[in-house]
Amino acid sequence: MKIFVSSTVNDLKMERNALKKALKQYSFDAYLSEHDGADWAASCTKCLSELESSDIYVLMVGERYGSIPDKHEDSEVYDGKTSVTHGEFKKALQLNKPVLVYVKKVAKRDKDAVTFVKHLEAFYDGYFRKTFSNEKELSGFVRADVLRLITEVFRGTYRYPKLRKPQIVLCKDRNELFSVGSQMISFVLETERLPVLGFMPGRTAGGVYDQLIAAINSKNKLAGLQEMRAFHVAEHFGVAASSPSSYQNWMNTSLYGRIEKAHSIRLDRRRIHFIPGTVSGSTMESECQKYDSLVSSHTIHLQLLGIAPNGQTMTVDPDTYEGDQLLEQQTSLVKMSPETFGYLRPKPPIPYGVTIGMGNVLKFSKRIALLAFGKDKSLAIRHLLTTINYKTSPCSILKHHFDFWIVIDQEAASALPSGWIDYFNPTSGSCFSQETLV
């Protein structure tokens, strides 16, 4: 196990020596540049090469920001403004290394070091940190944290992908939100040669589909609809497709049938795929596997999702799955909490549903858009944006996705901490355009 220790040297010499000694006691190979011998490779090349071959990156920040090397044409991290230590941190992020950050309690830091620490403290771009006062305290923290991290990796509970900052579209009310959702669907229909969409049911979806049906007035959209392939996020277990309680019936009534009637076209129903709620001559497991096979053979250009007031999405309840389970979740049968069961419309006969799975959505969606309006969704949105606890807010795992959009109205944003929305610099629904999505 190789651990790369990154920090300025002159102000943290004692801490670096103590850390090397402490890690050696556990037979860890700790790389500290000042302990390296003579080498023919350039210092920058050698350090970054050692970082690349390391398993864990440990960062310490003290009083100094550190020396700033000249800009180098071949370097991705050294731009003439970034210190050696900060550059190593950037490289660790690019390499997706497990990162442990420790900040020393000091009376004063130089200006650039203060800025660096603020960057480390940022919720999305930063890391949970520990502060330390001396080398003994630091050594104890690092030993414990390294052992914990290794245990998580061994158990399979540690996940390397860094959470990404979602895009926020802030709408003044639900009608504007419905319009934004409609524009997103229209964008896919008009720009993709063979559009693939992931649809959801529910009151939010109903408003979006109303706007979409009214807005379908171009040949490109109509052609896109006729070439469209669609997948759906869930179905009630034990409910026949034709039942008024099924999501399939709801989608046919609320969207597909209305499109065909309003625009005198015929959709290719063979390209519209529903999760089965019942099985005949087969097993639910095999039917789920068939659906997974279909999903995995396509890229969903836009996956629409909603969220319940309790944080449930795709029939996945809070306090149900661990993060690693959600990342791997495929189409499967799940049990719903009483709260979720009471909330669903149309209401299923029993508290079981079949869901496409968070893992499928993350792996096969080019873009994900979660839409929510109303004050009853405000706490769920707060948990989604301010937590990384997948048990409290399972859909917060969607922040692993590289193109995740959250479309909310003012009421749904009302429980966010002061200034939180400003941090995202959200797009306003009123000036939302297709150029925003490119």
CSV table of C-alpha atoms in Angstrom, one decimal:
chain,number,residue,atom,x,y,z
A,1,MET,CA,0.0,0.0,0.0
A,2,LYS,CA,1.6,3.2,-1.2
A,3,ILE,CA,0.6,6.6,0.3
A,4,PHE,CA,1.6,9.9,-1.3
A,5,VAL,CA,2.1,12.6,1.3
A,6,SER,CA,1.7,16.1,-0.1
A,7,SER,CA,2.4,19.4,1.6
A,8,THR,CA,4.8,22.3,1.8
A,9,VAL,CA,8.0,21.2,3.4
A,10,ASN,CA,9.6,24.0,5.4
A,11,ASP,CA,6.6,24.7,7.7
A,12,LEU,CA,5.6,21.1,8.1
A,13,LYS,CA,8.9,19.3,8.3
A,14,MET,CA,8.3,17.8,11.8
A,15,GLU,CA,4.8,16.6,10.7
A,16,ARG,CA,6.1,15.0,7.6
A,17,ASN,CA,8.9,13.1,9.4
A,18,ALA,CA,6.4,12.0,12.1
A,19,LEU,CA,4.0,10.8,9.5
A,20,LYS,CA,6.6,8.8,7.6
A,21,LYS,CA,7.6,7.1,10.8
A,22,ALA,CA,3.9,6.4,11.9
A,23,LEU,CA,3.0,4.9,8.5
A,24,LYS,CA,6.2,2.8,8.4
A,25,GLN,CA,5.0,1.1,11.6
A,26,TYR,CA,2.1,-0.4,9.6
A,27,SER,CA,4.5,-1.4,6.7
A,28,PHE,CA,2.9,1.3,4.5
A,29,ASP,CA,5.1,2.7,1.8
A,30,ALA,CA,4.9,6.5,2.3
A,31,TYR,CA,6.3,8.7,-0.4
A,32,LEU,CA,7.7,12.0,0.7
A,33,SER,CA,9.8,13.8,-1.9
A,34,GLU,CA,12.5,15.1,0.5
A,35,HIS,CA,13.3,11.5,1.4
A,36,ASP,CA,13.9,10.6,-2.3
A,37,GLY,CA,17.4,10.0,-3.5
A,38,ALA,CA,19.1,11.4,-6.6
A,39,ASP,CA,17.2,10.7,-9.8
A,40,TRP,CA,17.6,11.6,-13.5
A,41,ALA,CA,13.9,12.5,-13.9
A,42,ALA,CA,12.8,16.1,-13.4
A,43,SER,CA,11.3,16.9,-10.0
A,44,CYS,CA,7.9,17.6,-11.3
A,45,THR,CA,7.8,14.5,-13.5
A,46,LYS,CA,9.1,12.3,-10.6
A,47,CYS,CA,6.5,13.6,-8.1
A,48,LEU,CA,3.6,13.2,-10.4
A,49,SER,CA,4.7,9.8,-11.5
A,50,GLU,CA,5.0,8.7,-7.8
A,51,LEU,CA,1.5,10.1,-7.2
A,52,GLU,CA,0.1,8.1,-10.2
A,53,SER,CA,1.5,4.9,-8.7
A,54,SER,CA,0.2,5.6,-5.2
A,55,ASP,CA,-3.0,4.1,-3.7
A,56,ILE,CA,-3.9,7.0,-1.3
A,57,TYR,CA,-3.2,10.7,-1.4
A,58,VAL,CA,-2.7,12.5,1.9
A,59,LEU,CA,-2.7,16.4,1.9
A,60,MET,CA,-1.6,18.6,4.7
A,61,VAL,CA,-2.0,22.4,4.7
A,62,GLY,CA,-0.1,24.6,7.1
A,63,GLU,CA,1.0,28.3,7.0
A,64,ARG,CA,2.3,28.4,3.5
A,65,TYR,CA,0.8,27.9,0.0
A,66,GLY,CA,4.2,26.9,-1.3
A,67,SER,CA,6.4,27.6,-4.2
A,68,ILE,CA,4.8,28.3,-7.6
A,69,PRO,CA,6.7,26.8,-10.6
A,70,ASP,CA,6.7,28.5,-13.9
A,71,LYS,CA,4.0,27.5,-16.4
A,72,HIS,CA,4.9,24.4,-18.3
A,73,GLU,CA,3.5,23.6,-21.7
A,74,ASP,CA,3.3,19.8,-21.1
A,75,SER,CA,1.8,20.1,-17.6
A,76,GLU,CA,-2.0,19.8,-17.0
A,77,VAL,CA,-1.7,21.2,-13.5
A,78,TYR,CA,1.1,23.8,-13.4
A,79,ASP,CA,-0.1,27.0,-15.0
A,80,GLY,CA,2.2,29.5,-13.4
A,81,LYS,CA,-0.3,30.3,-10.7
A,82,THR,CA,-0.6,26.9,-8.9
A,83,SER,CA,1.8,25.8,-6.2
A,84,VAL,CA,3.5,22.4,-6.3
A,85,THR,CA,1.3,21.1,-3.5
A,86,HIS,CA,-1.9,22.5,-5.1
A,87,GLY,CA,-0.9,21.0,-8.4
A,88,GLU,CA,-0.4,17.6,-6.8
A,89,PHE,CA,-3.9,17.9,-5.3
A,90,LYS,CA,-5.3,18.7,-8.8
A,91,LYS,CA,-3.5,15.7,-10.2
A,92,ALA,CA,-4.9,13.4,-7.5
A,93,LEU,CA,-8.4,14.5,-8.4
A,94,GLN,CA,-7.8,13.8,-12.1
A,95,LEU,CA,-6.5,10.4,-11.2
A,96,ASN,CA,-9.5,9.8,-8.9
A,97,LYS,CA,-7.4,8.8,-6.0
A,98,PRO,CA,-8.8,8.4,-2.5
A,99,VAL,CA,-8.0,11.7,-0.8
A,100,LEU,CA,-7.5,12.5,2.9
A,101,VAL,CA,-7.1,16.1,3.9
A,102,TYR,CA,-5.6,17.6,7.1
A,103,VAL,CA,-5.4,21.3,8.0
A,104,LYS,CA,-3.1,22.5,10.7
A,105,LYS,CA,-4.4,25.0,13.3
A,106,VAL,CA,-2.1,28.0,12.9
A,107,ALA,CA,-2.2,31.6,14.0
A,108,LYS,CA,-1.8,32.9,10.4
A,109,ARG,CA,-1.7,31.6,6.9
A,110,ASP,CA,-0.4,33.3,3.8
A,111,LYS,CA,-3.1,34.7,1.5
A,112,ASP,CA,-3.0,31.9,-1.1
A,113,ALA,CA,-3.0,29.2,1.5
A,114,VAL,CA,-6.2,30.8,3.0
A,115,THR,CA,-7.8,30.6,-0.5
A,116,PHE,CA,-6.7,27.0,-0.9
A,117,VAL,CA,-8.2,26.0,2.4
A,118,LYS,CA,-11.5,27.7,1.5
A,119,HIS,CA,-11.5,25.7,-1.7
A,120,LEU,CA,-11.0,22.5,0.3
A,121,GLU,CA,-13.9,23.4,2.5
A,122,ALA,CA,-16.4,23.9,-0.4
A,123,PHE,CA,-19.2,21.3,-0.2
A,124,TYR,CA,-19.0,19.9,-3.7
A,125,ASP,CA,-15.5,20.7,-4.8
A,126,GLY,CA,-13.9,20.1,-1.4
A,127,TYR,CA,-13.5,17.3,1.1
A,128,PHE,CA,-14.3,16.5,4.7
A,129,ARG,CA,-11.2,17.5,6.6
A,130,LYS,CA,-9.6,17.1,10.0
A,131,THR,CA,-7.7,19.8,11.8
A,132,PHE,CA,-4.7,19.0,13.9
A,133,SER,CA,-2.4,20.9,16.3
A,134,ASN,CA,0.8,18.9,16.3
A,135,GLU,CA,2.6,16.0,14.7
A,136,LYS,CA,1.4,13.5,17.3
A,137,GLU,CA,-2.2,14.3,16.8
A,138,LEU,CA,-1.8,14.2,13.0
A,139,SER,CA,-0.1,10.8,13.1
A,140,GLY,CA,-3.0,9.3,15.1
A,141,PHE,CA,-5.6,10.8,12.7
A,142,VAL,CA,-3.8,9.6,9.5
A,143,ARG,CA,-3.2,6.0,10.9
A,144,ALA,CA,-6.9,5.7,11.8
A,145,ASP,CA,-8.2,7.2,8.6
A,146,VAL,CA,-6.0,5.1,6.3
A,147,LEU,CA,-7.0,1.9,8.1
A,148,ARG,CA,-10.7,2.8,7.8
A,149,LEU,CA,-10.3,3.7,4.1
A,150,ILE,CA,-8.5,0.4,3.4
A,151,THR,CA,-11.3,-1.5,5.2
A,152,GLU,CA,-14.0,0.2,3.1
A,153,VAL,CA,-12.1,-0.6,-0.1
A,154,PHE,CA,-11.7,-4.2,1.0
A,155,ARG,CA,-15.5,-4.5,1.9
A,156,GLY,CA,-16.5,-2.8,-1.4
A,157,THR,CA,-18.2,0.1,0.4
A,158,TYR,CA,-15.8,2.8,-0.8
A,159,ARG,CA,-16.6,4.5,-4.0
A,160,TYR,CA,-14.1,6.4,-6.0
A,161,PRO,CA,-16.2,8.7,-8.2
A,162,LYS,CA,-16.3,12.2,-6.9
A,163,LEU,CA,-19.7,13.8,-6.5
A,164,ARG,CA,-20.3,16.4,-9.2
A,165,LYS,CA,-22.1,19.7,-8.9
A,166,PRO,CA,-25.6,19.4,-10.6
A,167,GLN,CA,-27.0,22.0,-12.9
A,168,ILE,CA,-29.9,23.9,-11.3
A,169,VAL,CA,-32.9,25.5,-13.2
A,170,LEU,CA,-34.8,27.7,-10.8
A,171,CYS,CA,-38.4,28.4,-12.0
A,172,LYS,CA,-40.7,31.0,-10.6
A,173,ASP,CA,-43.7,28.6,-10.4
A,174,ARG,CA,-44.9,25.2,-11.4
A,175,ASN,CA,-46.1,26.3,-14.9
A,176,GLU,CA,-42.7,27.6,-15.8
A,177,LEU,CA,-41.2,24.3,-14.5
A,178,PHE,CA,-43.6,22.3,-16.7
A,179,SER,CA,-42.5,24.4,-19.6
A,180,VAL,CA,-38.8,23.7,-18.9
A,181,GLY,CA,-39.5,20.0,-18.8
A,182,SER,CA,-41.3,20.2,-22.1
A,183,GLN,CA,-38.4,22.1,-23.7
A,184,MET,CA,-36.0,19.4,-22.5
A,185,ILE,CA,-38.0,16.7,-24.2
A,186,SER,CA,-38.4,18.8,-27.3
A,187,PHE,CA,-34.7,19.3,-27.5
A,188,VAL,CA,-34.1,15.6,-27.6
A,189,LEU,CA,-36.9,15.0,-30.2
A,190,GLU,CA,-35.5,17.7,-32.5
A,191,THR,CA,-31.8,17.0,-32.2
A,192,GLU,CA,-31.4,13.2,-31.9
A,193,ARG,CA,-31.8,11.1,-35.0
A,194,LEU,CA,-33.2,8.2,-33.0
A,195,PRO,CA,-34.3,9.8,-29.7
A,196,VAL,CA,-34.4,7.7,-26.6
A,197,LEU,CA,-36.3,9.1,-23.6
A,198,GLY,CA,-36.8,7.9,-20.0
A,199,PHE,CA,-40.3,8.8,-18.8
A,200,MET,CA,-41.8,9.0,-15.3
A,201,PRO,CA,-45.4,9.1,-14.1
A,202,GLY,CA,-46.9,11.4,-11.5
A,203,ARG,CA,-48.4,14.9,-11.0
A,204,THR,CA,-45.1,16.6,-12.0
A,205,ALA,CA,-44.9,14.5,-15.1
A,206,GLY,CA,-48.6,15.2,-15.9
A,207,GLY,CA,-47.9,18.9,-16.1
A,208,VAL,CA,-44.9,18.5,-18.3
A,209,TYR,CA,-46.7,16.2,-20.7
A,210,ASP,CA,-49.6,18.7,-20.9
A,211,GLN,CA,-47.2,21.4,-22.0
A,212,LEU,CA,-45.4,19.0,-24.4
A,213,ILE,CA,-48.6,18.0,-26.2
A,214,ALA,CA,-49.5,21.7,-26.6
A,215,ALA,CA,-46.0,22.6,-27.9
A,216,ILE,CA,-45.7,19.8,-30.5
A,217,ASN,CA,-46.1,21.9,-33.6
A,218,SER,CA,-43.1,21.2,-35.8
A,219,LYS,CA,-42.2,18.4,-38.3
A,220,ASN,CA,-39.0,17.7,-36.4
A,221,LYS,CA,-40.8,17.0,-33.2
A,222,LEU,CA,-43.4,14.8,-34.9
A,223,ALA,CA,-40.7,12.9,-36.7
A,224,GLY,CA,-38.8,12.5,-33.5
A,225,LEU,CA,-41.9,11.1,-31.7
A,226,GLN,CA,-42.4,8.5,-34.5
A,227,GLU,CA,-38.8,7.4,-34.3
A,228,MET,CA,-38.7,7.7,-30.4
A,229,ARG,CA,-37.8,4.8,-28.1
A,230,ALA,CA,-39.0,5.2,-24.5
A,231,PHE,CA,-38.2,3.5,-21.2
A,232,HIS,CA,-40.1,3.9,-17.9
A,233,VAL,CA,-38.8,4.0,-14.4
A,234,ALA,CA,-41.3,1.8,-12.5
A,235,GLU,CA,-44.4,-0.3,-12.4
A,236,HIS,CA,-46.7,-1.5,-9.6
A,237,PHE,CA,-46.1,-5.1,-8.8
A,238,GLY,CA,-49.1,-7.5,-9.3
A,239,VAL,CA,-50.9,-5.0,-11.5
A,240,ALA,CA,-51.9,-5.9,-15.1
A,241,ALA,CA,-50.9,-3.4,-17.8
A,242,SER,CA,-54.5,-2.7,-18.7
A,243,SER,CA,-55.5,-1.9,-15.1
A,244,PRO,CA,-56.4,1.7,-14.2
A,245,SER,CA,-53.9,1.3,-11.3
A,246,SER,CA,-50.9,0.6,-13.6
A,247,TYR,CA,-48.3,3.1,-14.6
A,248,GLN,CA,-48.5,1.7,-18.2
A,249,ASN,CA,-52.1,2.6,-18.4
A,250,TRP,CA,-51.4,6.1,-16.9
A,251,MET,CA,-48.7,6.8,-19.5
A,252,ASN,CA,-50.8,5.6,-22.4
A,253,THR,CA,-53.7,7.7,-21.2
A,254,SER,CA,-51.7,10.8,-20.2
A,255,LEU,CA,-49.1,10.9,-22.9
A,256,TYR,CA,-49.0,8.5,-25.8
A,257,GLY,CA,-52.8,8.3,-26.5
A,258,ARG,CA,-53.1,12.1,-26.3
A,259,ILE,CA,-50.2,12.7,-28.7
A,260,GLU,CA,-51.7,10.3,-31.3
A,261,LYS,CA,-55.2,11.9,-30.9
A,262,ALA,CA,-54.0,15.5,-30.9
A,263,HIS,CA,-51.6,15.2,-33.9
A,264,SER,CA,-53.2,12.4,-35.9
A,265,ILE,CA,-50.0,10.3,-35.8
A,266,ARG,CA,-49.3,6.7,-34.9
A,267,LEU,CA,-46.5,6.0,-32.5
A,268,ASP,CA,-44.4,2.8,-32.9
A,269,ARG,CA,-45.5,1.0,-29.7
A,270,ARG,CA,-42.8,-1.7,-30.3
A,271,ARG,CA,-40.3,1.0,-29.3
A,272,ILE,CA,-42.1,2.0,-26.1
A,273,HIS,CA,-40.9,-0.3,-23.3
A,274,PHE,CA,-42.7,-0.8,-20.0
A,275,ILE,CA,-41.5,-2.7,-16.9
A,276,PRO,CA,-43.9,-5.6,-16.4
A,277,GLY,CA,-46.0,-5.7,-13.2
A,278,THR,CA,-47.1,-9.2,-13.7
A,279,VAL,CA,-45.6,-12.3,-15.4
A,280,SER,CA,-47.1,-15.2,-17.3
A,281,GLY,CA,-45.1,-18.3,-18.1
A,282,SER,CA,-41.9,-16.7,-16.8
A,283,THR,CA,-40.5,-15.3,-13.5
A,284,MET,CA,-40.2,-11.7,-12.4
A,285,GLU,CA,-36.4,-12.1,-12.2
A,286,SER,CA,-36.2,-13.2,-15.9
A,287,GLU,CA,-38.5,-10.3,-17.0
A,288,CYS,CA,-36.3,-7.8,-15.1
A,289,GLN,CA,-33.3,-9.2,-16.8
A,290,LYS,CA,-35.0,-8.8,-20.2
A,291,TYR,CA,-35.7,-5.1,-19.4
A,292,ASP,CA,-32.1,-4.7,-18.2
A,293,SER,CA,-30.9,-6.1,-21.5
A,294,LEU,CA,-33.0,-3.6,-23.5
A,295,VAL,CA,-31.9,-0.6,-21.4
A,296,SER,CA,-28.2,-1.6,-21.6
A,297,SER,CA,-28.3,-1.7,-25.4
A,298,HIS,CA,-29.3,2.0,-25.7
A,299,THR,CA,-28.2,5.4,-24.5
A,300,ILE,CA,-31.1,7.3,-22.8
A,301,HIS,CA,-30.7,10.8,-24.1
A,302,LEU,CA,-32.8,12.3,-21.3
A,303,GLN,CA,-34.1,10.5,-18.2
A,304,LEU,CA,-36.8,12.3,-16.4
A,305,LEU,CA,-37.3,11.7,-12.6
A,306,GLY,CA,-39.5,13.0,-9.9
A,307,ILE,CA,-39.2,12.9,-6.1
A,308,ALA,CA,-41.7,12.4,-3.3
A,309,PRO,CA,-41.9,14.5,-0.2
A,310,ASN,CA,-40.1,11.7,1.8
A,311,GLY,CA,-37.3,11.6,-0.8
A,312,GLN,CA,-38.5,8.5,-2.6
A,313,THR,CA,-37.8,8.2,-6.3
A,314,MET,CA,-38.3,5.4,-8.8
A,315,THR,CA,-40.0,3.5,-5.9
A,316,VAL,CA,-36.6,3.5,-4.1
A,317,ASP,CA,-37.2,4.6,-0.5
A,318,PRO,CA,-34.9,6.4,1.9
A,319,ASP,CA,-33.2,4.1,4.5
A,320,THR,CA,-33.4,1.1,2.2
A,321,TYR,CA,-30.1,0.7,0.4
A,322,GLU,CA,-26.4,1.4,1.0
A,323,GLY,CA,-24.7,3.6,-1.6
A,324,ASP,CA,-22.8,0.7,-3.2
A,325,GLN,CA,-26.1,-1.2,-3.6
A,326,LEU,CA,-27.7,1.8,-5.3
A,327,LEU,CA,-24.8,2.2,-7.7
A,328,GLU,CA,-25.2,-1.4,-8.9
A,329,GLN,CA,-29.0,-1.5,-8.8
A,330,GLN,CA,-30.7,-2.9,-11.9
A,331,THR,CA,-34.4,-3.6,-12.6
A,332,SER,CA,-35.7,-5.3,-9.5
A,333,LEU,CA,-38.7,-5.8,-7.2
A,334,VAL,CA,-38.6,-3.4,-4.2
A,335,LYS,CA,-40.8,-3.0,-1.1
A,336,MET,CA,-42.2,0.5,-0.4
A,337,SER,CA,-42.5,2.2,2.9
A,338,PRO,CA,-46.1,3.0,4.2
A,339,GLU,CA,-45.4,6.7,3.6
A,340,THR,CA,-44.5,6.1,-0.1
A,341,PHE,CA,-47.3,3.6,-0.5
A,342,GLY,CA,-49.8,6.2,0.7
A,343,TYR,CA,-48.4,8.9,-1.5
A,344,LEU,CA,-48.5,7.1,-4.9
A,345,ARG,CA,-51.0,7.9,-7.6
A,346,PRO,CA,-52.4,5.8,-9.1
A,347,LYS,CA,-52.3,3.7,-6.0
A,348,PRO,CA,-51.1,0.1,-6.2
A,349,PRO,CA,-52.9,-2.7,-4.4
A,350,ILE,CA,-49.9,-3.9,-2.4
A,351,PRO,CA,-46.7,-2.0,-1.3
A,352,TYR,CA,-44.4,-3.5,-3.9
A,353,GLY,CA,-43.0,-2.0,-7.1
A,354,VAL,CA,-40.6,-2.9,-9.8
A,355,THR,CA,-38.0,-0.2,-10.6
A,356,ILE,CA,-35.5,0.3,-13.4
A,357,GLY,CA,-32.8,0.8,-10.7
A,358,MET,CA,-30.4,3.7,-9.9
A,359,GLY,CA,-27.5,1.8,-11.4
A,360,ASN,CA,-29.2,1.6,-14.8
A,361,VAL,CA,-30.1,5.2,-14.7
A,362,LEU,CA,-26.6,6.3,-13.9
A,363,LYS,CA,-24.9,4.0,-16.4
A,364,PHE,CA,-27.1,4.4,-19.4
A,365,SER,CA,-28.5,8.0,-19.3
A,366,LYS,CA,-26.7,10.8,-21.2
A,367,ARG,CA,-28.6,13.4,-19.2
A,368,ILE,CA,-30.8,13.1,-16.0
A,369,ALA,CA,-33.3,15.7,-15.1
A,370,LEU,CA,-35.1,15.6,-11.7
A,371,LEU,CA,-38.2,17.9,-11.5
A,372,ALA,CA,-40.0,19.0,-8.4
A,373,PHE,CA,-42.4,21.8,-7.4
A,374,GLY,CA,-44.2,22.8,-4.3
A,375,LYS,CA,-43.4,23.3,-0.6
A,376,ASP,CA,-44.1,19.7,0.2
A,377,LYS,CA,-41.0,18.8,-1.8
A,378,SER,CA,-38.7,21.4,-0.2
A,379,LEU,CA,-37.2,19.1,2.5
A,380,ALA,CA,-36.5,16.4,0.0
A,381,ILE,CA,-34.7,18.9,-2.3
A,382,ARG,CA,-32.8,20.2,0.7
A,383,HIS,CA,-31.6,16.7,1.5
A,384,LEU,CA,-30.8,16.0,-2.1
A,385,LEU,CA,-28.6,19.1,-2.5
A,386,THR,CA,-27.0,19.2,1.0
A,387,THR,CA,-26.4,15.6,1.9
A,388,ILE,CA,-24.3,12.7,0.7
A,389,ASN,CA,-26.2,10.3,2.9
A,390,TYR,CA,-27.8,7.9,0.4
A,391,LYS,CA,-30.0,6.4,3.1
A,392,THR,CA,-31.6,9.8,3.9
A,393,SER,CA,-31.8,10.8,0.3
A,394,PRO,CA,-31.2,7.9,-2.2
A,395,CYS,CA,-31.4,10.1,-5.2
A,396,SER,CA,-28.4,12.1,-4.0
A,397,ILE,CA,-26.4,9.3,-5.6
A,398,LEU,CA,-27.4,10.8,-8.9
A,399,LYS,CA,-24.8,13.5,-8.2
A,400,HIS,CA,-22.2,11.0,-9.4
A,401,HIS,CA,-23.6,11.5,-12.9
A,402,PHE,CA,-21.7,13.9,-15.2
A,403,ASP,CA,-24.8,15.7,-16.5
A,404,PHE,CA,-27.4,15.9,-13.7
A,405,TRP,CA,-30.0,18.7,-13.8
A,406,ILE,CA,-32.4,19.7,-11.0
A,407,VAL,CA,-35.4,21.7,-12.1
A,408,ILE,CA,-37.3,23.2,-9.2
A,409,ASP,CA,-39.7,26.1,-8.5
A,410,GLN,CA,-39.2,28.8,-5.7
A,411,GLU,CA,-41.3,26.8,-3.3
A,412,ALA,CA,-39.3,23.6,-3.7
A,413,ALA,CA,-36.2,25.7,-3.1
A,414,SER,CA,-37.6,27.4,0.0
A,415,ALA,CA,-36.0,25.1,2.6
A,416,LEU,CA,-32.4,25.4,1.3
A,417,PRO,CA,-29.9,27.1,3.5
A,418,SER,CA,-29.4,30.9,3.0
A,419,GLY,CA,-27.3,31.5,0.0
A,420,TRP,CA,-27.3,27.9,-1.2
A,421,ILE,CA,-29.0,28.5,-4.5
A,422,ASP,CA,-26.7,31.4,-5.2
A,423,TYR,CA,-23.8,29.0,-5.0
A,424,PHE,CA,-25.1,27.1,-8.0
A,425,ASN,CA,-25.7,30.2,-10.1
A,426,PRO,CA,-28.9,28.6,-11.4
A,427,THR,CA,-30.4,29.1,-14.9
A,428,SER,CA,-33.7,30.9,-14.6
A,429,GLY,CA,-36.6,29.1,-16.1
A,430,SER,CA,-37.9,32.2,-17.7
A,431,CYS,CA,-34.7,32.6,-19.8
A,432,PHE,CA,-34.2,28.9,-20.4
A,433,SER,CA,-33.4,28.0,-24.0
A,434,GLN,CA,-32.3,25.1,-26.0
A,435,GLU,CA,-28.8,26.6,-26.2
A,436,THR,CA,-28.5,26.0,-22.5
A,437,LEU,CA,-28.7,22.3,-23.1
A,438,VAL,CA,-26.0,22.0,-25.7
